[in-house]
Every structure is written in C-alpha cells, then in structure tokens.
PDB file of C-alpha atoms in Angstrom:
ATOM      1  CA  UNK A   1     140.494-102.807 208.750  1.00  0.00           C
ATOM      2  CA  UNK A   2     139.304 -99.249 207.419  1.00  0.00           C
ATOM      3  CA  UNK A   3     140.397 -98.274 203.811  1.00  0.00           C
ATOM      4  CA  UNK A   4     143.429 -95.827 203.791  1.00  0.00           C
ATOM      5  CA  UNK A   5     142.407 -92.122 203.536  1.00  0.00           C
ATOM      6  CA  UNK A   6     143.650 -90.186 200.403  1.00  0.00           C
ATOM      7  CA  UNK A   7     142.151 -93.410 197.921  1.00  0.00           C
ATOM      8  CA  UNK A   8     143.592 -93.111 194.381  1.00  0.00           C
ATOM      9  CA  UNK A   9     141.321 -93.321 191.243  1.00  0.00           C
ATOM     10  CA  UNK A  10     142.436 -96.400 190.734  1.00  0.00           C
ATOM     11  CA  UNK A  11     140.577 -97.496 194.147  1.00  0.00           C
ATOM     12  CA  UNK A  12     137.269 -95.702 193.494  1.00  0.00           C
ATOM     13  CA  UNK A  13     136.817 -97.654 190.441  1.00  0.00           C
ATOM     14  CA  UNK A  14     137.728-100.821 192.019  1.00  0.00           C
ATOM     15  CA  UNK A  15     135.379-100.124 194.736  1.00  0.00           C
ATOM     16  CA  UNK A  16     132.860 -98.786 192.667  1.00  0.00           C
ATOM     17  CA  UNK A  17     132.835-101.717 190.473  1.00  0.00           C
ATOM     18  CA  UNK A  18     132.835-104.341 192.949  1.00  0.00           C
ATOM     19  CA  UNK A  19     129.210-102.672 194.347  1.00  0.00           C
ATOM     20  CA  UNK A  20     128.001-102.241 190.630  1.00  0.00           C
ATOM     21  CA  UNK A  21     128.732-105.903 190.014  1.00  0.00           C
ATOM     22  CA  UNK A  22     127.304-106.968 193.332  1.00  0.00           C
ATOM     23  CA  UNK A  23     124.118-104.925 192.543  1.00  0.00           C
ATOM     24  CA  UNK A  24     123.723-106.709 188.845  1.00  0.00           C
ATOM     25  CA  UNK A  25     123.897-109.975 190.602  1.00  0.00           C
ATOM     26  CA  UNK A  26     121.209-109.270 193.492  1.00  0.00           C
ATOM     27  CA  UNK A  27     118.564-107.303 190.110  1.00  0.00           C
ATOM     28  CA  UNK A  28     119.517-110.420 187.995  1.00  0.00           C
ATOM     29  CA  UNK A  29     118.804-113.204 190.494  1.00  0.00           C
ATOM     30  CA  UNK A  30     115.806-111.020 191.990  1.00  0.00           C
ATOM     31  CA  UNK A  31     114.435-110.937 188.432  1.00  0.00           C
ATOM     32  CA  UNK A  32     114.640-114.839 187.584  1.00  0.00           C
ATOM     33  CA  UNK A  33     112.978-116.174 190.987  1.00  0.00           C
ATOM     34  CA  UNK A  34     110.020-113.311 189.755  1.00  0.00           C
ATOM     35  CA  UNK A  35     109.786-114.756 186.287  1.00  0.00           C
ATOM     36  CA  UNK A  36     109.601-117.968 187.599  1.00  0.00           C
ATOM     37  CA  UNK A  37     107.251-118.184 190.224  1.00  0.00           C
ATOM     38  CA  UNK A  38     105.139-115.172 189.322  1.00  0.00           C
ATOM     39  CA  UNK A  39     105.047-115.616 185.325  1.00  0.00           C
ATOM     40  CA  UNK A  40     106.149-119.072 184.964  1.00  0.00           C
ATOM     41  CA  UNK A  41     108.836-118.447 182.604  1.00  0.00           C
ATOM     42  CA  UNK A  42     112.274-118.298 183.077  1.00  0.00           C
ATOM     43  CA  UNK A  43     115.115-115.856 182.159  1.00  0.00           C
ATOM     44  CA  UNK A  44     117.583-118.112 180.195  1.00  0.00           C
ATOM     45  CA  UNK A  45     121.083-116.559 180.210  1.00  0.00           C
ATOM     46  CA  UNK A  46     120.737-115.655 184.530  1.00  0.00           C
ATOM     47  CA  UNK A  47     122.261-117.968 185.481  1.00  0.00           C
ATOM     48  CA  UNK A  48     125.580-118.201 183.300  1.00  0.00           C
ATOM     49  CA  UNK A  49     126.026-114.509 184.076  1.00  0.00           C
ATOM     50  CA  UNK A  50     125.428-114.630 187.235  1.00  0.00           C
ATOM     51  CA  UNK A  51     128.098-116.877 187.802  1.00  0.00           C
ATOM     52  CA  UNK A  52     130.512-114.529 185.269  1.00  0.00           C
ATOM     53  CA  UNK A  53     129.510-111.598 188.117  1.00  0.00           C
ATOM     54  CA  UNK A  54     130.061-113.793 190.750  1.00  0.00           C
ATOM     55  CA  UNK A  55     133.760-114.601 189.231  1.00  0.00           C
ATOM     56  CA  UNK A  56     134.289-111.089 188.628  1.00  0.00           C
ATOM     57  CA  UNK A  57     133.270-110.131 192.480  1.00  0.00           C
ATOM     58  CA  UNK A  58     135.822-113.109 193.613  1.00  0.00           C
ATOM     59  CA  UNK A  59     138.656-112.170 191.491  1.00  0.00           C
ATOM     60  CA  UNK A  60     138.481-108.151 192.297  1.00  0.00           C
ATOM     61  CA  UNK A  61     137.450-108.851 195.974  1.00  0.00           C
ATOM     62  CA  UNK A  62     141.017-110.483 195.960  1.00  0.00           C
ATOM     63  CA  UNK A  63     142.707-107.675 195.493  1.00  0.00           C
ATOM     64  CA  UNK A  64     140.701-105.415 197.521  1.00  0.00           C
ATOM     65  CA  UNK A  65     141.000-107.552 200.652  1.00  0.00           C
ATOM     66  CA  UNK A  66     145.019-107.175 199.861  1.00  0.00           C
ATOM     67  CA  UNK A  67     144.602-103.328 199.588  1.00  0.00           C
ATOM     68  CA  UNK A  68     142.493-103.165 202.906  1.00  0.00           C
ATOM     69  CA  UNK A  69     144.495-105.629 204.997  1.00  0.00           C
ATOM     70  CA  UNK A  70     141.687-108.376 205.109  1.00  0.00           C
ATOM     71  CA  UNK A  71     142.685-111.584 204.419  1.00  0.00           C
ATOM     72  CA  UNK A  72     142.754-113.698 207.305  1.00  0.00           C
ATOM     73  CA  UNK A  73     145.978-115.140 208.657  1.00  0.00           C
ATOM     74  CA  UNK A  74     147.372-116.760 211.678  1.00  0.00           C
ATOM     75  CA  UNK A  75     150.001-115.155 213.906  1.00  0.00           C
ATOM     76  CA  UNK A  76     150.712-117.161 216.343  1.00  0.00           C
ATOM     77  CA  UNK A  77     154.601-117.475 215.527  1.00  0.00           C
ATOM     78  CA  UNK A  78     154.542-113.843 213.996  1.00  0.00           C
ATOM     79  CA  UNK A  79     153.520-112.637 217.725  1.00  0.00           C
ATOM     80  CA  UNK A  80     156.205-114.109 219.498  1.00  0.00           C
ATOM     81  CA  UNK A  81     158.730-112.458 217.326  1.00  0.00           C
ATOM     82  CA  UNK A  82     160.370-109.059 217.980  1.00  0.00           C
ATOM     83  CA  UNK A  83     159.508-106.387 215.213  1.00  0.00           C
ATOM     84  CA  UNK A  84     162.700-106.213 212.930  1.00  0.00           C
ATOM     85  CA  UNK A  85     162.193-110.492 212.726  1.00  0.00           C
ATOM     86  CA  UNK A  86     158.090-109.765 212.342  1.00  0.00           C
ATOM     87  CA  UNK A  87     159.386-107.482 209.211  1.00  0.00           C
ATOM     88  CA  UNK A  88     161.801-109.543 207.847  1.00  0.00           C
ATOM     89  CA  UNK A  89     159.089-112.475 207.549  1.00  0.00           C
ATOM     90  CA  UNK A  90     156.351-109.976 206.410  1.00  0.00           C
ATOM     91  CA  UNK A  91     159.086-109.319 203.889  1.00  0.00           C
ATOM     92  CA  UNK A  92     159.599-112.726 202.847  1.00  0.00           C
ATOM     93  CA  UNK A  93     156.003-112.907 202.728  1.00  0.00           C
ATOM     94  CA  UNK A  94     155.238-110.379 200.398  1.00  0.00           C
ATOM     95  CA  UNK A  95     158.452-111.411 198.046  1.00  0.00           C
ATOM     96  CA  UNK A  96     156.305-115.190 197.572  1.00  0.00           C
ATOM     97  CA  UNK A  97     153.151-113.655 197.219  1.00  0.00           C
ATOM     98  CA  UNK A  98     154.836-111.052 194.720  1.00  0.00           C
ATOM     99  CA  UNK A  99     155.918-114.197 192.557  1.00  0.00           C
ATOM    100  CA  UNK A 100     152.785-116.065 193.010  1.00  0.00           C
ATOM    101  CA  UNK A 101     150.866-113.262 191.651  1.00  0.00           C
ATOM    102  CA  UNK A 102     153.342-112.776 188.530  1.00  0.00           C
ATOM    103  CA  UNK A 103     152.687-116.156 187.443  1.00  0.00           C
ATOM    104  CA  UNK A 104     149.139-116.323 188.057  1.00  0.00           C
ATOM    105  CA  UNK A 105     149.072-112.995 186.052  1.00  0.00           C
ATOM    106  CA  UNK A 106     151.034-115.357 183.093  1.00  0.00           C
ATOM    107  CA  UNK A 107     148.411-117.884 183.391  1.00  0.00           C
ATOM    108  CA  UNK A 108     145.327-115.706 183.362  1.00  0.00           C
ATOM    109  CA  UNK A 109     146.971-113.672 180.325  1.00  0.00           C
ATOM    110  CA  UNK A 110     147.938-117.317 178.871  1.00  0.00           C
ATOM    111  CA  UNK A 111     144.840-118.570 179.086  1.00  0.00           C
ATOM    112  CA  UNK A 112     143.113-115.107 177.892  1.00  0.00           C
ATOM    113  CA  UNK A 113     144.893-113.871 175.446  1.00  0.00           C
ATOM    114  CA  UNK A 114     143.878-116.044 172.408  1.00  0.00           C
ATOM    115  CA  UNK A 115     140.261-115.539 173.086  1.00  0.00           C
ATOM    116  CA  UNK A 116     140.883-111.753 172.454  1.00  0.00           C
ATOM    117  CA  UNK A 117     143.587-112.494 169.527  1.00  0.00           C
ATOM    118  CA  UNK A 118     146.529-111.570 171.110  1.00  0.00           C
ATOM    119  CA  UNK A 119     149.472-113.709 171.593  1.00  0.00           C
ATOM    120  CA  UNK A 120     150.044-115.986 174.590  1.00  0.00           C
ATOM    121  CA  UNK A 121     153.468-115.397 176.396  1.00  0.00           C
ATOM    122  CA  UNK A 122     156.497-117.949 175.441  1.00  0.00           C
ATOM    123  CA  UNK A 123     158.437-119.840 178.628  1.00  0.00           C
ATOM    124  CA  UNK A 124     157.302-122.403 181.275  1.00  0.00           C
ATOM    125  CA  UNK A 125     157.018-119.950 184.349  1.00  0.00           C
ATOM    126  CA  UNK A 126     157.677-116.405 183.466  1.00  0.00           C
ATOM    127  CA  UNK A 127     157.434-114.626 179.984  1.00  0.00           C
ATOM    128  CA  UNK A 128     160.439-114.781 177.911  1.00  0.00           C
ATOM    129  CA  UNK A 129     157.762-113.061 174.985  1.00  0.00           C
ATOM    130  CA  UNK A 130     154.794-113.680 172.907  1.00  0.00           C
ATOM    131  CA  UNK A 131     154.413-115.972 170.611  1.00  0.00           C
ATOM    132  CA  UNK A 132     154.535-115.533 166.758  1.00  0.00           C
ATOM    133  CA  UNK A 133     151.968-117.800 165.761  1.00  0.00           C
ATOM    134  CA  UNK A 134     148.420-118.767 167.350  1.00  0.00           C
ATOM    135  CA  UNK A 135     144.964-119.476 166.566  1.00  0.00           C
ATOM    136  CA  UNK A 136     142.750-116.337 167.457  1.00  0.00           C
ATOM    137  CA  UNK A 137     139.456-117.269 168.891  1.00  0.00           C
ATOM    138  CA  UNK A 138     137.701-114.469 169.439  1.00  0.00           C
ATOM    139  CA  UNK A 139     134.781-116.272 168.291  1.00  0.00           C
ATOM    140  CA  UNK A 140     134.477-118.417 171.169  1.00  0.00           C
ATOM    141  CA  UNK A 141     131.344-117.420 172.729  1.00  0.00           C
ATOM    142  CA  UNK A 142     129.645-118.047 175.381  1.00  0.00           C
ATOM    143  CA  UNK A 143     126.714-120.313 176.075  1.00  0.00           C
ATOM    144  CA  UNK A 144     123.327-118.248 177.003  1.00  0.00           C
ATOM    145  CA  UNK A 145     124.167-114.571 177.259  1.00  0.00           C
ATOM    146  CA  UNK A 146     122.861-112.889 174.431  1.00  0.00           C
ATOM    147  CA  UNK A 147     125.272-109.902 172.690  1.00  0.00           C
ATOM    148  CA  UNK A 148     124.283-106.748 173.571  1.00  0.00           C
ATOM    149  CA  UNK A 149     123.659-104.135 170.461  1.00  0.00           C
ATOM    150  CA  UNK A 150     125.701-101.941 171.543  1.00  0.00           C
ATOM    151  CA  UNK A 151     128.539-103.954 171.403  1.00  0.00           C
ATOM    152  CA  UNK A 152     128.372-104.679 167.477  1.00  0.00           C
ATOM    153  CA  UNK A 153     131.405-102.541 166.603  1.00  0.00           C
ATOM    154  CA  UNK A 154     133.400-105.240 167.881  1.00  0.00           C
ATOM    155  CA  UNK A 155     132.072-107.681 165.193  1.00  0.00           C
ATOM    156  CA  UNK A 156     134.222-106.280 162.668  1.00  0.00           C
ATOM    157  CA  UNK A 157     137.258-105.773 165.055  1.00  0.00           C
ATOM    158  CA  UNK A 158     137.189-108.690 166.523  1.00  0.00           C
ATOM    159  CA  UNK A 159     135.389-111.313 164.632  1.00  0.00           C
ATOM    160  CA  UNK A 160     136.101-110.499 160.997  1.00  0.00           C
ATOM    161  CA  UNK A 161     132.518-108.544 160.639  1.00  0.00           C
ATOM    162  CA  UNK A 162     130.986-111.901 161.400  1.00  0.00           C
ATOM    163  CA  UNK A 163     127.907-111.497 163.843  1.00  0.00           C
ATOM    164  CA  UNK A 164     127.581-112.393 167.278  1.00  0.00           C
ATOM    165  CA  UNK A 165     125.014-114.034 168.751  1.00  0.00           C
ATOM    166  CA  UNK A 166     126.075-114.804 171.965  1.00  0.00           C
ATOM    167  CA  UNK A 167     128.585-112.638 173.979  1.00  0.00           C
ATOM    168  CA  UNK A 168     132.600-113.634 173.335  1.00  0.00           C
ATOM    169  CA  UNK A 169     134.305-115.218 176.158  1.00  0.00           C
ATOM    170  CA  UNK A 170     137.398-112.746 175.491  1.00  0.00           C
ATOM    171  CA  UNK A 171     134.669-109.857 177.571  1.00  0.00           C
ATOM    172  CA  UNK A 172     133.869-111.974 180.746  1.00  0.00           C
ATOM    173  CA  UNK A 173     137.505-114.150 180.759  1.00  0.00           C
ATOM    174  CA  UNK A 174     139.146-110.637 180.951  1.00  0.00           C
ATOM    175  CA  UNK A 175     138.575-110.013 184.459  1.00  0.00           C
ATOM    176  CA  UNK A 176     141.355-113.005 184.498  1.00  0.00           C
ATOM    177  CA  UNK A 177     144.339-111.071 183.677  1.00  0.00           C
ATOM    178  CA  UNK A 178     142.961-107.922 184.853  1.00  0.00           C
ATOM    179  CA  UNK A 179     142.571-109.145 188.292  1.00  0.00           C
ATOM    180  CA  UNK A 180     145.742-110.563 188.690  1.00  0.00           C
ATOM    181  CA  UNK A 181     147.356-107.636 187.755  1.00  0.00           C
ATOM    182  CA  UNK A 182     145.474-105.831 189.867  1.00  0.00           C
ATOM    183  CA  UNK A 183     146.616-108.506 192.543  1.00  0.00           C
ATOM    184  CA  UNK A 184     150.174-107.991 191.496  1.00  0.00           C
ATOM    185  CA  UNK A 185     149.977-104.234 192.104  1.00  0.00           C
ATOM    186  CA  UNK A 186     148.546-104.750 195.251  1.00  0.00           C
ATOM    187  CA  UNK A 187     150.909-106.746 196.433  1.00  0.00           C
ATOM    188  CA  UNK A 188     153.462-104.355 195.149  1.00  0.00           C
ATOM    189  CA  UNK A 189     151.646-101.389 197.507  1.00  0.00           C
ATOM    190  CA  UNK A 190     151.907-103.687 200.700  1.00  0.00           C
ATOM    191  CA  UNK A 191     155.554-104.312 200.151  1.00  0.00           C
ATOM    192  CA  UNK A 192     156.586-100.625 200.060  1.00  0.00           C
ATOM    193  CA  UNK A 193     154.314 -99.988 203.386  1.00  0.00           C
ATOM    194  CA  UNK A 194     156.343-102.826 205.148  1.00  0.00           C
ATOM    195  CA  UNK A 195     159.502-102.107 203.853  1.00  0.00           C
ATOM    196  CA  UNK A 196     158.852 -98.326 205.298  1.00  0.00           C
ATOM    197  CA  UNK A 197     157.985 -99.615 208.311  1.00  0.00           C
ATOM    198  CA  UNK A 198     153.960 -98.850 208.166  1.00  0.00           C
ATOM    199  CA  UNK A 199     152.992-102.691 208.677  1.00  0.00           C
ATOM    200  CA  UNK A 200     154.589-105.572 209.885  1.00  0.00           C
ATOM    201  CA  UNK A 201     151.929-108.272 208.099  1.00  0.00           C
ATOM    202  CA  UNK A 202     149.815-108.638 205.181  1.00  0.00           C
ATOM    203  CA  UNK A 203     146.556-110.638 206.342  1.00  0.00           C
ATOM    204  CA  UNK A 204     144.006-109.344 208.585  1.00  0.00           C
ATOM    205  CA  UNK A 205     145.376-110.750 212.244  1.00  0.00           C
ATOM    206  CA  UNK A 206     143.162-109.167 214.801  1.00  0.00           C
ATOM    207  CA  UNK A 207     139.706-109.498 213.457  1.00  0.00           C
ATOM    208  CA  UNK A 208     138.176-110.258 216.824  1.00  0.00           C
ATOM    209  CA  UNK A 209     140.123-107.556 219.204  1.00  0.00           C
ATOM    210  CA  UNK A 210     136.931-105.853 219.911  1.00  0.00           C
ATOM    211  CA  UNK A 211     134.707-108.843 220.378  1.00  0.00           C
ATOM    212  CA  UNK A 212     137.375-110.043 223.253  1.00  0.00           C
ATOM    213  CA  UNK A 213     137.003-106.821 224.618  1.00  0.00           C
ATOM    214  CA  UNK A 214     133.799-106.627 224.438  1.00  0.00           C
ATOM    215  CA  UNK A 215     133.763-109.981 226.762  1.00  0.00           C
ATOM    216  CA  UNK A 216     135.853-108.823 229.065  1.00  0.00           C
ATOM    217  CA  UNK A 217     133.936-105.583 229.764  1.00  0.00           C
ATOM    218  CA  UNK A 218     130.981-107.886 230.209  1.00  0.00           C
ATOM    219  CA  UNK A 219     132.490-110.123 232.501  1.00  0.00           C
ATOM    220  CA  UNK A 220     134.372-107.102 234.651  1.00  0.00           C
ATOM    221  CA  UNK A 221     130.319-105.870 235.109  1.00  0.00           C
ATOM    222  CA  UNK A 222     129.370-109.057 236.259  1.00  0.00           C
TER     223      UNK A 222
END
C-alpha cells in the first residue's frame, strides 16, 4: 500500500523520524563492530541505545503501518461478505482497536509519567484524573548512555539542579505515550475513511496480488 497523497506535517515528521532513527541505529552498530575488531575497544553505551532506537522504530512503525494500510490480516470471512456487512465489521473493528489503543495510551502515560514528574492517571481502565500525590523520579536514569551537554538545562528543571550523568529514562520511555497516541489518532483517521466509505478493512489483505499475477502470466507463456 502507497502512502496517501496530500501527507500532513504531522506525517513528514513521523516519516522523517522513523528514517533518522533507523539511520542512528545502522552509524551506531556500524561504529561498535569497527571499534571492536579494528581498535579492540568497545563503545559502551551501543548497545542500550540501540535497543532504545530499536523500541522507538517498533513503537512509531506501529502507527505508520496503521496510517499506510500495512498490517497484515486475514480475510477469508471478510471476502465472502457483501460490502455494507464487510463495513459494518471493519467498523466493529476499528471501534476495539479504538479502545485498545486508549488504554494502552493509559498504560504507557501510567507507566511514564512519574519518570518525567507528572502525575499518573486515577481508575483501573480509563482515566477518571491524575493523581494528587506521587513520587517524581525524574532521576531514574538509565544504565550506559552518557547525558549529552546539551541537554543540561534540564538538570535544574527536572532534577532539582542535580547533575546527570547518565541520560533520564523520562527521554527514551517517552516514545511510550507518544506512540500510542499517535496509534490512537491513527486509528481515529481509519475510522472516518471507513465510515465514508473509502475502505472496507484496516490490515493490509492483498499483499501478494501481484506475485499471483505474476504466476499466472508465467504459466499462460508456458
């Protein structure tokens, strides 16, 4: 499935950030295996951010795959259907999956939120609020990755003008809520295009059309 034409700001960025992130991960990686075979060392804080990158790539890719139509699915039943049943399932589809992603976005801002000193929401599966009293630990940090210098305005915002010396989990754990929100608003987008009538399903169904049809141009030749 081809992106849409006309792509928003919001989709730039998303696309533009999955590549940067992608591109990190490929210099980082590249520039361990060199240290270590070439200069015998070894670069100690690759690996823990390469697997940060790698979570960030996951979570965003997510939400991109919703955007562009390419998760995979099965259609079997969804084929045998006529089209006002085939959108009244792809509608009951996208109501779960509009739920599911509201309460993974609680649980990613739950589980977030202290880490950046902000309040965790109050109620067992949706927000009823925040709560009035936590523990901020915004000086969680992480285990290798050094803090960057630029970054040392946060010390006083953040940390109580306390130094850092290794990055705070509240910068790599936020691609947790942010992604889900993202996912949420995604999901949002496919249920207006199947409620007007511009798809009738949400996962990528016909991945290997042109394969098949590439077959059976081969075997008309023969």
């Amino acid at each position: 499935m081809h992106p849409q034409s006309g792509e928003s700001v919001i989709d730039r960025i998303e696309e533009n950030l999955i590549a940067v992130i992608l591109g990190v991960m490929t210099l980082i990686t590249f520039a361990n295996v060199v240290a270590r075979y070439v200069f015998t060392a070894n670069i100690l804080w690759a690996v823990e951010a390469t697997v940060f990158l790698f979570g960030w790539l996951v979570l965003l890719g997510a939400s991109y795959a919703v955007k562009n139509n390419a998760h995979l699915g099965v259609d079997a039943v969804v084929e045998m259907c006529s089209p006002h049943v085939r959108r009244a399932l792809a509608l009951i589809s996208i109501a779960i999956c509009l739920a599911f992603a509201l309460l993974l976005l609680k649980g990613a801002w739950d589980y977030w939120a202290n880490f950046a000193n902000l309040p965790e929401t109050e109620g067992r599966w949706f927000p009823l609020g925040f709560e009035e009293n936590f523990r901020p630990k915004a000086w969680y940090a992480v285990n290798d990755i050094p803090f960057p210098e630029w970054l040392r305005f946060l010390e006083g915002a953040m940390n109580d003008g306390d130094e850092y010396e290794k990055l705070p989990r509240f910068i790599p754990y936020a691609v947790l809520p942010l992604s889900m929100a993202l996912l949420l608003f995604r999901f949002a987008q496919a249920a207006v295009r199947i409620w007007r009538g511009e798809i009738d399903r949400i996962v990528a169904s016909h991945e290997v059309e042109d394969e098949l049809a590439e077959v059976r141009e081969l075997r008309g030749e023969n």
